[in-house]
Short mmCIF file of C-alpha atoms in Angstrom, two decimals:
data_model
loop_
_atom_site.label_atom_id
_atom_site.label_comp_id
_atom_site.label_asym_id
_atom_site.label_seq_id
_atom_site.Cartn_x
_atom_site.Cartn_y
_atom_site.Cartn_z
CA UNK V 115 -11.36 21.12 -50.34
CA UNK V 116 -12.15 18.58 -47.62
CA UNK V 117 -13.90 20.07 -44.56
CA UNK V 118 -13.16 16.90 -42.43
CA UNK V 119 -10.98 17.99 -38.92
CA UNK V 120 -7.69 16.47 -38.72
CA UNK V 121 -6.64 14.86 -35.33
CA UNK V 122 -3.77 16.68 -33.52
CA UNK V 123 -1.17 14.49 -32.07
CA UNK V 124 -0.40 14.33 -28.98
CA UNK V 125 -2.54 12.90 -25.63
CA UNK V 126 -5.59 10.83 -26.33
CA UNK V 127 -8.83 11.86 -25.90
CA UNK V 128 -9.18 9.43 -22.73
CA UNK V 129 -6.32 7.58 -20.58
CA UNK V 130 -4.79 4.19 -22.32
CA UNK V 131 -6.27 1.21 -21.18
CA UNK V 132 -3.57 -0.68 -19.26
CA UNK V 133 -3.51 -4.03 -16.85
CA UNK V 134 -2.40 -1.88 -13.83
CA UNK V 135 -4.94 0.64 -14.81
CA UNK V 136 -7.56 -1.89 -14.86
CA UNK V 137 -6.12 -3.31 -11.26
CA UNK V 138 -6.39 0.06 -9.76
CA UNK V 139 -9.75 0.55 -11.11
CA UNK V 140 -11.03 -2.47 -9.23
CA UNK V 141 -9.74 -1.54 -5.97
CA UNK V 142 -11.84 1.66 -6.75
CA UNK V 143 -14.36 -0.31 -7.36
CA UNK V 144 -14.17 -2.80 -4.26
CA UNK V 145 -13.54 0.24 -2.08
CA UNK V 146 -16.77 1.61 -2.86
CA UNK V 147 -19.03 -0.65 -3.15
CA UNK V 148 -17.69 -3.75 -1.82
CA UNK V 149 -17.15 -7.43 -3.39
CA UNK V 150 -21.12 -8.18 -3.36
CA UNK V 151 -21.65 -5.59 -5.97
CA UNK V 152 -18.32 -6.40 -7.74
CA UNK V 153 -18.76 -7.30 -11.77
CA UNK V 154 -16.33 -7.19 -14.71
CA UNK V 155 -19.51 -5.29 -16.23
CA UNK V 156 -18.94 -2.74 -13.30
CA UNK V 157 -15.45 -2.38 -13.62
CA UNK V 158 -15.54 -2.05 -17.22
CA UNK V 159 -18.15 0.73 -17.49
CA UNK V 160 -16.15 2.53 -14.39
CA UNK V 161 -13.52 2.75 -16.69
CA UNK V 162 -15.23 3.78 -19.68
CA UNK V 163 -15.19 1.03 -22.17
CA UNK V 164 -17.21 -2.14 -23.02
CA UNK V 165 -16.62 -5.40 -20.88
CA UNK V 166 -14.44 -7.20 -23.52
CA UNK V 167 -11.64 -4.46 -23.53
CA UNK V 168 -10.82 -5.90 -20.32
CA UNK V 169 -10.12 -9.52 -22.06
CA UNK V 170 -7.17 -7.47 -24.00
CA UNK V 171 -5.58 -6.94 -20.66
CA UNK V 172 -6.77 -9.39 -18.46
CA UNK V 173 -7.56 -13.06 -18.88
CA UNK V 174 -10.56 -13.80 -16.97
CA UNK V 175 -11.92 -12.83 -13.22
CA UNK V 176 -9.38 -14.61 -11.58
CA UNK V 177 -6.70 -13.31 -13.31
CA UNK V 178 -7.37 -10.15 -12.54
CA UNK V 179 -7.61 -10.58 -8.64
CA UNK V 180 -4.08 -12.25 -8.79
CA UNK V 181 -2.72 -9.24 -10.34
CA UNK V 182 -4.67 -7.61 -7.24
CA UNK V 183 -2.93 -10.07 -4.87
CA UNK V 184 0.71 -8.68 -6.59
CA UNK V 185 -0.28 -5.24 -6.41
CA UNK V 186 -0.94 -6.07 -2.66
CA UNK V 187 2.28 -8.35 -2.53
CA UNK V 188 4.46 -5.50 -3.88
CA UNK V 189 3.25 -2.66 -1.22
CA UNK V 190 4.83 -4.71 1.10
CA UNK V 191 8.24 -2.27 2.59
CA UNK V 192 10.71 -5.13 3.17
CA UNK V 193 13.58 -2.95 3.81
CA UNK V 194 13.92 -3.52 7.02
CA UNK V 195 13.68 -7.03 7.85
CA UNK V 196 17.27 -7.89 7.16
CA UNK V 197 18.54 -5.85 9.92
CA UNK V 198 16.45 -6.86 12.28
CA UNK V 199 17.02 -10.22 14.70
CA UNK V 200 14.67 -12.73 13.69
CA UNK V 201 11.90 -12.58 16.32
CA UNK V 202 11.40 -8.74 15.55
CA UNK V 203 11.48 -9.68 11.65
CA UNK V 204 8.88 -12.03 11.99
CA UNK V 205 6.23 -9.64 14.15
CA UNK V 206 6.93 -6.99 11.94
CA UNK V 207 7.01 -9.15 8.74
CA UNK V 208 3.28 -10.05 9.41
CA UNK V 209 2.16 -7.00 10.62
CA UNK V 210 3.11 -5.38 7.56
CA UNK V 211 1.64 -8.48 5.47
CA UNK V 212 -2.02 -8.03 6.90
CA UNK V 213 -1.61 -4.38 6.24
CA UNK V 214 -1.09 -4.78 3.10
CA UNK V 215 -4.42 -7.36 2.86
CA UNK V 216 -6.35 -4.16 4.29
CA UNK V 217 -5.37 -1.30 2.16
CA UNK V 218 -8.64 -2.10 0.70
CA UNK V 219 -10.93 -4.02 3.04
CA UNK V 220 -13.79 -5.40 0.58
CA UNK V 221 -10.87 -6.78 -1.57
CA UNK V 222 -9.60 -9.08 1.21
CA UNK V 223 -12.53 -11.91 1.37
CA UNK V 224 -11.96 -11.71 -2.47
CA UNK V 225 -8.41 -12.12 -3.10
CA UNK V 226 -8.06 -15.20 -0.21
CA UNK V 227 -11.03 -16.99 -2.07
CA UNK V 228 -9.52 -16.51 -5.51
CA UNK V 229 -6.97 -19.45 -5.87
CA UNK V 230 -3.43 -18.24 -6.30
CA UNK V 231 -1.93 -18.50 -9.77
CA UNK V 232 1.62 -17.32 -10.74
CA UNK V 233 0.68 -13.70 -11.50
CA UNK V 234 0.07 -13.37 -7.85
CA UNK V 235 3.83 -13.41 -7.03
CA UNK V 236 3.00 -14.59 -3.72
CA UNK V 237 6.17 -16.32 -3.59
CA UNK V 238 7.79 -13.23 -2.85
CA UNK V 239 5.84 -13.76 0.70
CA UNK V 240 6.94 -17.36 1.26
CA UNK V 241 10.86 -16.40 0.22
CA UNK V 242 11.06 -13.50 2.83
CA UNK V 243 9.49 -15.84 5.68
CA UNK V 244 11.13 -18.82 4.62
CA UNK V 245 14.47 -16.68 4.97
CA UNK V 246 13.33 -15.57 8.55
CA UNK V 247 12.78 -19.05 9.60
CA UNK V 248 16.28 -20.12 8.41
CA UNK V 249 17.77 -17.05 9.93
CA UNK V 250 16.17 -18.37 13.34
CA UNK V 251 17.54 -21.93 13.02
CA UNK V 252 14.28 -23.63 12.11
CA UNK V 253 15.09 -27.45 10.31
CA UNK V 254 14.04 -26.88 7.12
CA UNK V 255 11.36 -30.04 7.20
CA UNK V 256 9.31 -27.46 9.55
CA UNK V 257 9.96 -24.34 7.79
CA UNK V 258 6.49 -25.31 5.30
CA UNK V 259 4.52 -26.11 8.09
CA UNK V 260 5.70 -22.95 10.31
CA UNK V 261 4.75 -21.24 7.14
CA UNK V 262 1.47 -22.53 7.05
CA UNK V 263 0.15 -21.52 10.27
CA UNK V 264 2.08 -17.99 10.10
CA UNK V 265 -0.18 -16.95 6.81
CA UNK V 266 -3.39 -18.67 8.34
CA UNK V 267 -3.02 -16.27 11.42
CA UNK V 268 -2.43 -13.09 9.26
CA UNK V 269 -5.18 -13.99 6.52
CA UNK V 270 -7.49 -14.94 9.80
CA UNK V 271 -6.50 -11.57 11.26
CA UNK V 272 -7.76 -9.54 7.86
CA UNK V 273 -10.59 -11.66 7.56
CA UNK V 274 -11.68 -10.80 11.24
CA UNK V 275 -11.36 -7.07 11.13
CA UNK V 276 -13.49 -6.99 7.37
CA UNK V 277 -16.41 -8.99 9.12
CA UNK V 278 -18.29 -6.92 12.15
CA UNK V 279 -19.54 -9.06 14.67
CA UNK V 280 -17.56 -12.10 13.85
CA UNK V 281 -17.25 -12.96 17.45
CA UNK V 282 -21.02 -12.59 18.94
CA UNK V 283 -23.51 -14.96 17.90
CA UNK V 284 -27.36 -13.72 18.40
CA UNK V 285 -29.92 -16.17 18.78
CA UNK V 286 -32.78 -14.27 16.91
CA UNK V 287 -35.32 -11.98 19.31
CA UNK V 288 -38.10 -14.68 18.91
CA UNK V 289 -36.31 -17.38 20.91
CA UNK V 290 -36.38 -17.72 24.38
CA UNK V 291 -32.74 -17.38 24.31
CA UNK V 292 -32.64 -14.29 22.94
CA UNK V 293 -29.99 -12.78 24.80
CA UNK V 294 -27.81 -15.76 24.78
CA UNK V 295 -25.13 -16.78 22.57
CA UNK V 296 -24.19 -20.82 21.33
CA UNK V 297 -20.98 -19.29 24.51
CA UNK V 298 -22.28 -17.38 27.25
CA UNK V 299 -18.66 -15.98 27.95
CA UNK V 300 -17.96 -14.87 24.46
CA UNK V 301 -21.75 -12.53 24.61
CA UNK V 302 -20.38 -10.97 27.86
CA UNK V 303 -17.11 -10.18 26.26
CA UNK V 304 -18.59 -9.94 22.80
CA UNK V 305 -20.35 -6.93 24.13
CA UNK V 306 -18.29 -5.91 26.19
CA UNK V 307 -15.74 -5.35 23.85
CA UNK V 308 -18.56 -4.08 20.98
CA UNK V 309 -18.53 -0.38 23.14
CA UNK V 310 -14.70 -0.21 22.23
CA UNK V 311 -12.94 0.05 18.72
CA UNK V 312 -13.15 -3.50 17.39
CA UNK V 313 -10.00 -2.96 15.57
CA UNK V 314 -7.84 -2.78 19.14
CA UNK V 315 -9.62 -5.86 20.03
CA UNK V 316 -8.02 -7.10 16.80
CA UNK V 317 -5.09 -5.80 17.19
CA UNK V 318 -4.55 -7.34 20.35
CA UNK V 319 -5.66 -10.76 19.47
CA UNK V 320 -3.40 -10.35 16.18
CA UNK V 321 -0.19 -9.72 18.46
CA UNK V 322 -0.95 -12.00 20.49
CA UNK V 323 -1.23 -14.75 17.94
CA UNK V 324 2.57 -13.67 16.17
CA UNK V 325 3.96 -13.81 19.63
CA UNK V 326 2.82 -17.24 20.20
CA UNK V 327 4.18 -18.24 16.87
CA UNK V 328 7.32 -16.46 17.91
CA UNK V 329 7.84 -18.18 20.99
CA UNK V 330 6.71 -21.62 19.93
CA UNK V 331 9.79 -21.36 17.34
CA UNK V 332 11.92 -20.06 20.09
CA UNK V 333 10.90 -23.02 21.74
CA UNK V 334 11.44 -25.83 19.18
CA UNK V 335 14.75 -24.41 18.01
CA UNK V 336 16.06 -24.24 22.07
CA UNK V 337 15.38 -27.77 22.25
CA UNK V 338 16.67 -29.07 19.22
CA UNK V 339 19.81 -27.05 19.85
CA UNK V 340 19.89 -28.33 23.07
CA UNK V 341 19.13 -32.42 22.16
CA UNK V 342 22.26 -31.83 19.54
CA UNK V 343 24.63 -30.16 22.94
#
């Protein structure tokens, strides 16, 4: 009589390897111990199995941080931005956006380098704006370029508040010019402004930069509407 243990249905002895299990596993990853230290090696022994079970799932690196980009892309709440008028849609549209870049800080410098594929879904971004801009009467020959400079502000904005310092450049001790800066005025501010929470300094500069867009659109649609009077 055989002595050998059968297997009883039911669960597996670990969790199923899956794509979004191998997505949320990076973010893990990223979250603690940042994109420098960030390997498919890493990510595979975090999860438990040998690098190439990732292949099964995933196609390569970049794949992997456009399915990131989606993941990102589908936190997004849109619910709202249909009911509200246009200029409101727009400042909350990309404050949600960069949000959504943060959830995990170390991911952001990654996912922006990573060139975007289909996976990525981002145009699920570019449809919601895109319908914002026609909602506010923008010609649709500027609606790219409007587009353009709205995601460079909110990827700037995410980039800014992942890299400390950013705004303060140190000429090292040795030089005679040690406690200068390439900008006088941005050292006095630069540490001024280093005693408070850099992310309201952020914040600030982040709301200010949607509310120019804002009114620059304002602007361009008044006068178009009023050349065609």
């Amino acid at each position: 009589m055989s002595s050998t243990p059968h297997r009883v249905a039911g669960r597996p002895a670990k969790p199923i390897l899956t794509q979004q299990r191998i997505v949320e596993a990076a973010f893990a990853l990223l979250d603690e111990g940042g994109a420098e230290d960030f390997s498919m090696g890493k990510l595979a022994r975090s999860l438990g199995v040998r690098t190439p079970a990732l292949y099964n799932h995933v196609d390569n690196r970049q794949h992997l941080v456009n399915l990131m980009r989606r993941d990102m892309i589908r936190s997004i709440d849109q619910s709202l931005i249909a009911e509200l008028p246009w200029p409101e849609a727009l400042l909350h549209f990309g404050q949600l956006f960069r949000d959504a870049l943060l959830r995990v800080p170390a991911a952001v410098e990654l996912i922006v380098a990573t060139p975007i594929t289909e996976e990525s879904e981002s145009g699920l971004i570019y449809e919601e704006l895109g319908g914002i801009l026609r909602r506010a009467g923008v010609a649709v020959p500027r609606i790219l370029m409007i587009m353009i400079a709205f995601e460079s502000l909110v990827v700037g904005a995410a980039l800014d508040i992942v890299a400390p310092g950013a705004h303060v450049a140190v000429v090292p001790e040795g030089d005679s010019g040690a406690r200068q800066t390439r900008h006088v005025e941005v050292l006095e501010l630069g540490e001024k402004f280093a005693r408070q929470a850099r992310s309201t300094v952020s914040e600030q500069s982040f709301d200010f930069g949607l509310r120019a867009i804002i009114a620059a659109v304002e602007r361009e649609v008044g006068q178009r509407d009023h050349v065609g009077m």
